[in-house]
Amino acid sequence: MSYQELIHQMNQSMLAAESDRVALLRHILDQLGHPESKYHIVHIVGTNGKGSTGTLVGNLLMNSGEKVGHFASPAIHDDREQILLQNQMISETNFVTTYEKIMAKLTVEFDMSSLSIFEWFVIIMLQYFADQEVTWAIIEAGLGGKLDATNAINAPLLTIITHVDLDHTAILGNTIKMIAYNKSDVIKQNTTVFMAPNQTDDTKQVMVNRVIERNAKELIDSSYVSVKIQRENLTGFDLQISSHYLDNVEFHFDMLGEFQIDNLQTVIAVYDWLVQNNFGVGLQSLKETLTTTKIEGRMQVIHHQPTVILDAAHNPDSTKRLISSLKHLYPTENLKFILGFLQDKNYLEMAKLYHTISKEIVVVTPNNSKRALSASRLQKEIPGSQIAVNAQIGLEMLIKQSGPNDVIVVTGSFYTIKEIEA
C-alpha cells in the first residue's frame, strides 16, 4: 500500500489520556524484541523547551560523528518530520516498509486500529532507528510523561526534564507539582537525569524524590552552568560559558529568545557528561552546533521591513517568555500579533498577556478542526481585534497596515504558524 493509504487507515483518535496505553505499547515492543535497546536514548519531557533542547543535543552528537535519530512532534510541514535520521525525515517507502515489518512480527489477532496514529509513529520510529543502526536516538515525549506513548521504552541512557509549567491541565493536573509528578514518571532505573534550570521548588523536589524512588543513577541540575550574555541582537547571542569542562569559553549562539538560554544550560550539562564519560564530543563540535542550529517556529524571522516572526508559544509560560524576549529585542518598535489558539489551552490568560502589550491583533482559527478555538470566540476576549479567514490572510492584512520598522508576530499554536510555514 502507499504511504497515504496507510495513514488514512490509521486511528486518528487522541488516546493519550487512557491509562492502559503504555502497557499495550510495551507488550508490542516485547514482541518486537525491544528495538530501542539497540541504541543509546535521550528521553526528553517537559512543558517547554523540548524541541530546542532535543535539536541541540542531536546536532551536538551528529557533529561529533554519531548517527542520530530524532523523534519530535508536532510536525510543521509533513507528519514524517516527526521521524528524522541525520535531520532528514523518513521516506514514505521506509515508513511503509517498517510498518509492514512490525505487523509481520505481531500476533495474528492484532488490529492496527488498536493504536492511535501517534502511537504508530512512536513504534515505527523505534523500529526504524534500529533498522538504520543509529547510535543515538533523541526521543521527545508528546504529552506529559506517565501516559505518553514514548514512556513504553526501556530505560534510556539519559533523561532530560526541560522547563515544567502549567499546560494540558485537564489531563496532567492543575498544579505544577501534579504536572511535574506526571512527567517524572519517565525516570527509570540506572538512568542519568538532567533538569533544566529555573524550575519551581515543587518540580525540583518531585524530581529528587523520583530519582531516589526509581533508583536512577543521578540527578544533574544544569543550574551550575554559567552563561554570561555579552551581546544580544538579531543575529543571536555572544556568550561566555563556564561549566565543568568549559572555562569562560566564548561562543556565538545563533538563536533568538532569552528562553533559549535555559535550554542551552541544559545542553551544556549534557555536553559535560558526554565529555566526562568519553563519548567523543569536543569543543569544536559544540561550537559548530551553537553557530549552525536553527529551529523552525522558535523566534523565527521570516521577513524584514516589517519584521515577521513565527513562534509556537502555546501556553502562558511560553507566552511570557516570548513577550520578554520581544521587549528586549524590540524595545521601541510597534508590536503586532496574529493569534490562533487551541480551545484546550489556557487561551484566556494568553489573550490577556498579548492584549496588554499590543492593541493591533488579528485573530484566526487554527487549522485543527477538532481542537481549534474559533476566531469569533477569541475576538470576544480581545477588544478591538480583527478577524482573518486564516493566518496567511491575517499576515497580508497586517503587512499592508505596517511600516518598515513594525514587528508582526504569528503565534498561539503550532497549527497557526504551520499555515505560514506552508
Tab-separated table of C-alpha atoms in Angstrom:
chain	number	residue	atom	x	y	z
A	1	MET	CA	0.000	0.000	0.000
A	2	SER	CA	1.058	3.616	-0.392
A	3	TYR	CA	2.038	5.887	2.493
A	4	GLN	CA	-1.140	7.948	2.026
A	5	GLU	CA	-3.316	4.819	2.124
A	6	LEU	CA	-1.607	3.632	5.302
A	7	ILE	CA	-2.024	6.972	7.083
A	8	HIS	CA	-5.675	7.089	6.053
A	9	GLN	CA	-6.263	3.675	7.671
A	10	MET	CA	-4.679	4.641	10.980
A	11	ASN	CA	-6.771	5.529	14.025
A	12	GLN	CA	-6.820	9.340	14.210
A	13	SER	CA	-8.111	9.413	17.801
A	14	MET	CA	-6.160	11.071	20.605
A	15	LEU	CA	-5.748	8.347	23.237
A	16	ALA	CA	-3.057	9.951	25.411
A	17	ALA	CA	-5.289	10.198	28.488
A	18	GLU	CA	-6.145	6.485	28.610
A	19	SER	CA	-4.290	4.679	31.377
A	20	ASP	CA	-3.667	1.336	29.669
A	21	ARG	CA	-1.884	2.616	26.552
A	22	VAL	CA	1.714	2.373	27.758
A	23	ALA	CA	1.223	-1.233	28.898
A	24	LEU	CA	-0.154	-2.112	25.452
A	25	LEU	CA	2.803	-0.472	23.726
A	26	ARG	CA	5.276	-2.272	25.991
A	27	HIS	CA	3.618	-5.560	25.068
A	28	ILE	CA	4.116	-4.695	21.388
A	29	LEU	CA	7.763	-3.794	21.995
A	30	ASP	CA	8.189	-7.140	23.797
A	31	GLN	CA	7.044	-8.901	20.623
A	32	LEU	CA	9.423	-6.790	18.538
A	33	GLY	CA	12.360	-7.642	20.792
A	34	HIS	CA	12.644	-4.078	22.101
A	35	PRO	CA	14.360	-2.446	19.115
A	36	GLU	CA	15.052	0.651	21.253
A	37	SER	CA	17.602	-1.387	23.230
A	38	LYS	CA	19.952	-1.315	20.236
A	39	TYR	CA	20.976	2.338	20.619
A	40	HIS	CA	21.551	4.985	23.275
A	41	ILE	CA	18.437	7.033	24.058
A	42	VAL	CA	17.992	10.570	25.318
A	43	HIS	CA	14.387	10.819	26.503
A	44	ILE	CA	13.086	14.391	26.834
A	45	VAL	CA	9.985	15.533	28.708
A	46	GLY	CA	8.819	18.943	29.886
A	47	THR	CA	6.314	21.690	29.209
A	48	ASN	CA	8.508	23.983	27.140
A	49	GLY	CA	11.925	23.644	25.542
A	50	LYS	CA	11.815	20.013	24.386
A	51	GLY	CA	12.255	20.822	20.703
A	52	SER	CA	15.157	23.222	21.087
A	53	THR	CA	16.946	21.072	23.652
A	54	GLY	CA	16.447	17.914	21.596
A	55	THR	CA	17.650	19.522	18.383
A	56	LEU	CA	20.765	20.949	20.028
A	57	VAL	CA	21.703	17.662	21.722
A	58	GLY	CA	21.061	15.748	18.497
A	59	ASN	CA	23.177	18.138	16.438
A	60	LEU	CA	25.962	18.015	19.050
A	61	LEU	CA	26.090	14.243	18.715
A	62	MET	CA	25.922	14.377	14.910
A	63	ASN	CA	28.713	16.939	14.799
A	64	SER	CA	30.722	14.506	16.926
A	65	GLY	CA	30.365	11.762	14.313
A	66	GLU	CA	27.380	9.852	15.715
A	67	LYS	CA	24.462	8.529	13.649
A	68	VAL	CA	21.420	10.153	15.245
A	69	GLY	CA	17.683	9.611	15.052
A	70	HIS	CA	15.308	12.272	16.399
A	71	PHE	CA	11.626	11.925	17.237
A	72	ALA	CA	9.685	15.128	17.850
A	73	SER	CA	6.127	16.393	17.494
A	74	PRO	CA	4.146	18.092	16.158
A	75	ALA	CA	5.400	18.402	12.600
A	76	ILE	CA	5.216	21.696	10.705
A	77	HIS	CA	5.131	20.708	7.030
A	78	ASP	CA	4.800	16.927	6.857
A	79	ASP	CA	3.940	14.370	9.556
A	80	ARG	CA	7.025	12.382	8.579
A	81	GLU	CA	9.150	15.213	10.054
A	82	GLN	CA	8.450	13.592	13.403
A	83	ILE	CA	10.892	10.802	12.492
A	84	LEU	CA	14.281	12.192	11.487
A	85	LEU	CA	17.509	10.373	10.642
A	86	GLN	CA	20.510	12.699	10.483
A	87	ASN	CA	17.964	15.544	10.273
A	88	GLN	CA	16.280	14.003	7.214
A	89	MET	CA	12.692	12.814	7.557
A	90	ILE	CA	11.804	9.185	6.979
A	91	SER	CA	10.839	8.404	3.383
A	92	GLU	CA	7.338	7.226	2.533
A	93	THR	CA	8.808	3.919	1.377
A	94	ASN	CA	10.734	3.341	4.610
A	95	PHE	CA	7.685	4.280	6.679
A	96	VAL	CA	5.502	1.692	4.935
A	97	THR	CA	8.241	-0.954	4.903
A	98	THR	CA	8.863	-0.511	8.636
A	99	TYR	CA	5.135	-0.735	9.356
A	100	GLU	CA	4.874	-3.976	7.375
A	101	LYS	CA	7.883	-5.422	9.190
A	102	ILE	CA	6.249	-4.635	12.537
A	103	MET	CA	2.890	-6.135	11.550
A	104	ALA	CA	4.612	-9.338	10.406
A	105	LYS	CA	6.126	-9.784	13.867
A	106	LEU	CA	2.930	-9.148	15.845
A	107	THR	CA	0.367	-11.758	16.809
A	108	VAL	CA	-2.220	-12.605	14.191
A	109	GLU	CA	-5.112	-11.176	16.209
A	110	PHE	CA	-3.543	-7.715	16.463
A	111	ASP	CA	-5.687	-4.986	14.903
A	112	MET	CA	-3.798	-1.964	13.538
A	113	SER	CA	-6.614	0.326	14.714
A	114	SER	CA	-5.773	-0.638	18.299
A	115	LEU	CA	-3.092	2.048	18.140
A	116	SER	CA	-3.572	5.748	17.510
A	117	ILE	CA	-1.618	7.359	14.688
A	118	PHE	CA	0.759	8.963	17.221
A	119	GLU	CA	1.389	5.578	18.832
A	120	TRP	CA	2.093	4.091	15.421
A	121	PHE	CA	4.622	6.837	14.740
A	122	VAL	CA	6.344	6.000	18.035
A	123	ILE	CA	6.550	2.254	17.319
A	124	ILE	CA	7.642	2.800	13.708
A	125	MET	CA	10.262	5.295	14.870
A	126	LEU	CA	11.774	2.872	17.386
A	127	GLN	CA	11.982	0.055	14.819
A	128	TYR	CA	13.232	2.317	12.013
A	129	PHE	CA	16.072	3.664	14.135
A	130	ALA	CA	17.131	0.110	14.973
A	131	ASP	CA	16.998	-0.933	11.316
A	132	GLN	CA	19.084	2.092	10.335
A	133	GLU	CA	21.605	1.303	13.075
A	134	VAL	CA	21.568	4.692	14.732
A	135	THR	CA	23.966	5.083	17.645
A	136	TRP	CA	21.793	7.639	19.463
A	137	ALA	CA	18.082	8.455	19.433
A	138	ILE	CA	16.671	11.716	20.760
A	139	ILE	CA	13.081	10.951	21.743
A	140	GLU	CA	10.771	13.772	22.814
A	141	ALA	CA	7.587	12.939	24.700
A	142	GLY	CA	4.369	14.113	23.108
A	143	LEU	CA	2.099	14.917	26.058
A	144	GLY	CA	3.025	14.584	29.704
A	145	GLY	CA	5.110	11.573	30.654
A	146	LYS	CA	3.307	8.858	32.574
A	147	LEU	CA	0.777	8.042	29.860
A	148	ASP	CA	2.792	9.232	26.870
A	149	ALA	CA	3.500	6.608	24.218
A	150	THR	CA	7.247	7.253	24.427
A	151	ASN	CA	7.192	6.069	28.056
A	152	ALA	CA	6.917	2.491	26.777
A	153	ILE	CA	10.652	2.387	26.048
A	154	ASN	CA	13.179	0.526	28.167
A	155	ALA	CA	15.346	2.652	30.454
A	156	PRO	CA	17.136	5.334	28.399
A	157	LEU	CA	20.749	6.255	28.997
A	158	LEU	CA	19.799	9.889	29.646
A	159	THR	CA	16.553	11.619	30.598
A	160	ILE	CA	16.123	15.387	30.278
A	161	ILE	CA	13.461	17.344	32.144
A	162	THR	CA	13.004	20.712	30.436
A	163	HIS	CA	11.062	23.595	31.984
A	164	VAL	CA	7.888	22.403	33.718
A	165	ASP	CA	4.836	24.652	33.905
A	166	LEU	CA	1.068	24.584	33.517
A	167	ASP	CA	-0.257	23.065	30.279
A	168	HIS	CA	-2.732	20.319	29.365
A	169	THR	CA	-4.132	20.742	32.879
A	170	ALA	CA	-7.275	18.690	32.142
A	171	ILE	CA	-5.061	15.651	31.541
A	172	LEU	CA	-1.901	16.279	33.571
A	173	GLY	CA	-3.272	18.102	36.621
A	174	ASN	CA	-3.962	21.712	37.569
A	175	THR	CA	-0.820	22.386	39.640
A	176	ILE	CA	2.831	22.440	38.631
A	177	LYS	CA	3.534	19.790	41.273
A	178	MET	CA	0.983	17.409	39.727
A	179	ILE	CA	2.332	18.038	36.231
A	180	ALA	CA	5.926	17.519	37.409
A	181	TYR	CA	4.922	14.227	39.022
A	182	ASN	CA	3.282	13.062	35.797
A	183	LYS	CA	6.336	13.956	33.736
A	184	SER	CA	8.743	12.429	36.285
A	185	ASP	CA	7.219	9.003	35.638
A	186	VAL	CA	9.561	8.606	32.657
A	187	ILE	CA	12.525	8.392	35.045
A	188	LYS	CA	13.753	4.798	35.061
A	189	GLN	CA	16.359	2.721	36.848
A	190	ASN	CA	20.051	3.396	36.080
A	191	THR	CA	19.216	6.496	34.046
A	192	THR	CA	21.123	9.764	34.425
A	193	VAL	CA	18.606	12.602	34.740
A	194	PHE	CA	19.217	16.226	33.725
A	195	MET	CA	16.959	19.028	34.891
A	196	ALA	CA	16.701	22.421	33.195
A	197	PRO	CA	17.367	25.493	35.375
A	198	ASN	CA	14.799	27.854	36.878
A	199	GLN	CA	12.360	25.165	37.974
A	200	THR	CA	9.900	25.678	40.816
A	201	ASP	CA	10.737	24.221	44.220
A	202	ASP	CA	7.885	21.744	43.753
A	203	THR	CA	9.350	20.497	40.480
A	204	LYS	CA	12.809	20.129	41.981
A	205	GLN	CA	11.503	18.148	44.945
A	206	VAL	CA	9.398	15.868	42.755
A	207	MET	CA	12.409	15.064	40.572
A	208	VAL	CA	14.697	14.432	43.558
A	209	ASN	CA	12.152	12.074	45.108
A	210	ARG	CA	11.519	10.212	41.856
A	211	VAL	CA	15.226	9.702	41.153
A	212	ILE	CA	15.598	8.081	44.573
A	213	GLU	CA	12.393	6.052	44.222
A	214	ARG	CA	13.332	4.701	40.783
A	215	ASN	CA	16.994	4.116	41.660
A	216	ALA	CA	18.186	6.322	38.824
A	217	LYS	CA	21.934	6.965	38.701
A	218	GLU	CA	21.904	10.680	39.477
A	219	LEU	CA	20.063	13.965	39.044
A	220	ILE	CA	22.091	16.760	37.451
A	221	ASP	CA	20.663	20.255	37.911
A	222	SER	CA	22.007	22.281	34.986
A	223	SER	CA	21.824	25.485	37.039
A	224	TYR	CA	25.541	25.038	37.723
A	225	VAL	CA	26.319	26.063	34.136
A	226	SER	CA	27.222	29.765	33.923
A	227	VAL	CA	26.134	31.592	30.776
A	228	LYS	CA	27.039	35.280	30.566
A	229	ILE	CA	25.380	37.260	27.784
A	230	GLN	CA	27.913	39.647	26.296
A	231	ARG	CA	25.737	40.814	23.430
A	232	GLU	CA	22.289	40.025	22.084
A	233	ASN	CA	20.924	41.194	18.755
A	234	LEU	CA	19.017	39.888	15.761
A	235	THR	CA	21.880	37.530	14.864
A	236	GLY	CA	21.684	35.739	18.211
A	237	PHE	CA	23.870	35.841	21.311
A	238	ASP	CA	27.558	36.285	22.010
A	239	LEU	CA	28.150	34.308	25.181
A	240	GLN	CA	30.792	33.371	27.701
A	241	ILE	CA	30.186	29.920	29.168
A	242	SER	CA	31.689	28.154	32.151
A	243	SER	CA	30.978	24.597	33.282
A	244	HIS	CA	32.860	21.520	34.445
A	245	TYR	CA	34.692	21.301	31.125
A	246	LEU	CA	34.413	24.886	29.846
A	247	ASP	CA	36.319	27.781	31.391
A	248	ASN	CA	34.916	31.131	30.234
A	249	VAL	CA	34.804	29.927	26.641
A	250	GLU	CA	33.294	32.387	24.158
A	251	PHE	CA	30.578	31.175	21.811
A	252	HIS	CA	28.169	32.622	19.293
A	253	PHE	CA	24.689	31.132	19.763
A	254	ASP	CA	22.665	31.566	16.596
A	255	MET	CA	19.182	31.591	18.134
A	256	LEU	CA	16.834	34.317	19.287
A	257	GLY	CA	14.934	34.454	22.560
A	258	GLU	CA	16.204	34.665	26.125
A	259	PHE	CA	14.273	31.475	26.913
A	260	GLN	CA	16.850	29.611	24.821
A	261	ILE	CA	19.483	30.276	27.490
A	262	ASP	CA	17.752	27.820	29.847
A	263	ASN	CA	17.793	25.214	27.094
A	264	LEU	CA	21.441	25.961	26.384
A	265	GLN	CA	22.421	25.456	30.032
A	266	THR	CA	20.811	22.021	29.899
A	267	VAL	CA	22.656	21.160	26.694
A	268	ILE	CA	25.979	22.240	28.230
A	269	ALA	CA	25.301	19.988	31.225
A	270	VAL	CA	24.761	17.099	28.797
A	271	TYR	CA	27.968	18.092	26.968
A	272	ASP	CA	29.894	17.913	30.264
A	273	TRP	CA	28.510	14.442	30.961
A	274	LEU	CA	29.398	13.221	27.468
A	275	VAL	CA	32.963	14.526	27.846
A	276	GLN	CA	33.292	13.024	31.326
A	277	ASN	CA	32.089	9.651	30.059
A	278	ASN	CA	34.342	9.620	26.983
A	279	PHE	CA	31.669	9.801	24.288
A	280	GLY	CA	33.935	11.643	21.889
A	281	VAL	CA	32.367	15.105	21.880
A	282	GLY	CA	34.708	18.070	21.759
A	283	LEU	CA	34.805	21.834	21.928
A	284	GLN	CA	34.753	22.249	18.147
A	285	SER	CA	31.609	20.133	17.743
A	286	LEU	CA	29.911	22.193	20.462
A	287	LYS	CA	30.863	25.475	18.791
A	288	GLU	CA	29.653	24.196	15.428
A	289	THR	CA	26.346	23.156	16.990
A	290	LEU	CA	25.689	26.524	18.602
A	291	THR	CA	26.550	28.529	15.491
A	292	THR	CA	24.635	26.442	12.957
A	293	THR	CA	21.495	25.131	14.676
A	294	LYS	CA	18.270	26.799	13.569
A	295	ILE	CA	14.778	25.707	14.589
A	296	GLU	CA	11.603	26.472	12.698
A	297	GLY	CA	8.860	28.081	14.720
A	298	ARG	CA	11.022	29.369	17.573
A	299	MET	CA	11.566	33.122	17.251
A	300	GLN	CA	11.963	32.510	13.527
A	301	VAL	CA	12.341	35.692	11.476
A	302	ILE	CA	10.869	35.128	8.008
A	303	HIS	CA	10.506	38.688	6.676
A	304	HIS	CA	12.033	42.146	7.083
A	305	GLN	CA	10.547	45.642	6.767
A	306	PRO	CA	8.285	44.904	8.513
A	307	THR	CA	9.813	42.153	10.604
A	308	VAL	CA	7.692	38.999	10.706
A	309	ILE	CA	8.377	36.398	13.400
A	310	LEU	CA	6.906	32.927	13.839
A	311	ASP	CA	6.861	31.436	17.323
A	312	ALA	CA	4.951	28.379	18.523
A	313	ALA	CA	4.344	29.627	22.087
A	314	HIS	CA	1.173	27.779	23.095
A	315	ASN	CA	0.790	28.146	26.863
A	316	PRO	CA	1.084	31.034	29.361
A	317	ASP	CA	4.654	30.203	30.374
A	318	SER	CA	6.000	30.208	26.813
A	319	THR	CA	3.899	33.308	26.079
A	320	LYS	CA	5.518	35.227	28.936
A	321	ARG	CA	8.962	34.159	27.764
A	322	LEU	CA	8.195	35.193	24.190
A	323	ILE	CA	6.935	38.611	25.281
A	324	SER	CA	10.009	39.162	27.448
A	325	SER	CA	12.303	38.361	24.517
A	326	LEU	CA	10.348	40.616	22.146
A	327	LYS	CA	10.524	43.542	24.574
A	328	HIS	CA	14.260	43.074	24.897
A	329	LEU	CA	14.949	42.781	21.176
A	330	TYR	CA	12.408	45.409	20.077
A	331	PRO	CA	12.114	47.900	22.970
A	332	THR	CA	10.716	50.769	20.878
A	333	GLU	CA	9.174	49.021	17.869
A	334	ASN	CA	5.427	48.651	17.404
A	335	LEU	CA	4.447	45.032	18.125
A	336	LYS	CA	1.505	43.430	16.302
A	337	PHE	CA	0.167	39.891	16.653
A	338	ILE	CA	-1.663	37.214	14.726
A	339	LEU	CA	-3.122	34.829	17.293
A	340	GLY	CA	-4.730	31.433	16.930
A	341	PHE	CA	-5.230	29.123	19.921
A	342	LEU	CA	-6.483	25.628	20.613
A	343	GLN	CA	-9.550	25.513	22.840
A	344	ASP	CA	-7.970	23.038	25.283
A	345	LYS	CA	-5.236	25.556	26.131
A	346	ASN	CA	-5.361	28.415	28.638
A	347	TYR	CA	-6.216	30.896	25.910
A	348	LEU	CA	-7.817	33.410	28.303
A	349	GLU	CA	-4.531	34.137	30.066
A	350	MET	CA	-2.545	34.168	26.824
A	351	ALA	CA	-5.025	36.558	25.185
A	352	LYS	CA	-4.781	38.889	28.184
A	353	LEU	CA	-0.981	38.874	28.065
A	354	TYR	CA	-0.878	39.816	24.382
A	355	HIS	CA	-3.587	42.450	24.739
A	356	THR	CA	-1.618	44.239	27.461
A	357	ILE	CA	1.286	44.918	25.094
A	358	SER	CA	-0.497	45.436	21.777
A	359	LYS	CA	-3.773	46.834	20.508
A	360	GLU	CA	-3.147	45.659	16.946
A	361	ILE	CA	-4.138	41.999	16.979
A	362	VAL	CA	-5.613	39.770	14.294
A	363	VAL	CA	-7.312	36.570	15.465
A	364	VAL	CA	-7.666	33.406	13.391
A	365	THR	CA	-8.977	29.867	13.734
A	366	PRO	CA	-6.051	27.368	13.682
A	367	ASN	CA	-6.170	24.595	11.129
A	368	ASN	CA	-7.269	21.839	13.530
A	369	SER	CA	-10.962	21.058	13.198
A	370	LYS	CA	-11.238	19.108	16.457
A	371	ARG	CA	-9.307	21.340	18.847
A	372	ALA	CA	-9.270	24.846	17.357
A	373	LEU	CA	-10.714	27.821	19.227
A	374	SER	CA	-12.833	29.812	16.780
A	375	ALA	CA	-11.653	33.278	15.856
A	376	SER	CA	-15.086	34.703	16.726
A	377	ARG	CA	-14.814	33.276	20.258
A	378	LEU	CA	-11.290	34.613	20.679
A	379	GLN	CA	-12.270	38.057	19.400
A	380	LYS	CA	-14.667	38.407	22.349
A	381	GLU	CA	-11.691	38.118	24.707
A	382	ILE	CA	-9.569	40.699	22.863
A	383	PRO	CA	-11.430	44.004	22.400
A	384	GLY	CA	-10.571	45.762	19.158
A	385	SER	CA	-9.058	42.722	17.471
A	386	GLN	CA	-9.698	41.927	13.816
A	387	ILE	CA	-10.711	38.557	12.371
A	388	ALA	CA	-8.990	36.971	9.387
A	389	VAL	CA	-10.008	33.839	7.488
A	390	ASN	CA	-6.627	32.263	8.240
A	391	ALA	CA	-3.118	33.186	9.359
A	392	GLN	CA	-1.904	33.833	5.835
A	393	ILE	CA	-4.675	36.347	5.124
A	394	GLY	CA	-4.104	37.879	8.556
A	395	LEU	CA	-0.427	38.362	7.796
A	396	GLU	CA	-1.214	40.047	4.496
A	397	MET	CA	-3.608	42.363	6.337
A	398	LEU	CA	-1.043	43.409	8.944
A	399	ILE	CA	1.794	43.849	6.455
A	400	LYS	CA	-0.357	46.295	4.484
A	401	GLN	CA	-1.115	48.192	7.716
A	402	SER	CA	2.512	48.262	8.925
A	403	GLY	CA	5.557	50.438	8.484
A	404	PRO	CA	9.065	49.078	7.804
A	405	ASN	CA	10.046	49.203	11.484
A	406	ASP	CA	6.989	47.389	12.827
A	407	VAL	CA	7.193	43.831	14.171
A	408	ILE	CA	4.479	41.256	13.396
A	409	VAL	CA	4.419	38.048	15.434
A	410	VAL	CA	2.428	34.973	14.399
A	411	THR	CA	1.883	32.756	17.427
A	412	GLY	CA	-0.501	30.836	19.696
A	413	SER	CA	-0.168	27.314	18.316
A	414	PHE	CA	1.926	25.126	16.021
A	415	TYR	CA	-1.214	24.827	13.895
A	416	THR	CA	-1.279	28.603	13.452
A	417	ILE	CA	2.317	29.017	12.357
A	418	LYS	CA	2.087	25.935	10.129
A	419	GLU	CA	-0.208	27.897	7.836
A	420	ILE	CA	2.535	30.470	7.261
A	421	GLU	CA	5.324	27.877	7.012
A	422	ALA	CA	3.333	26.017	4.369
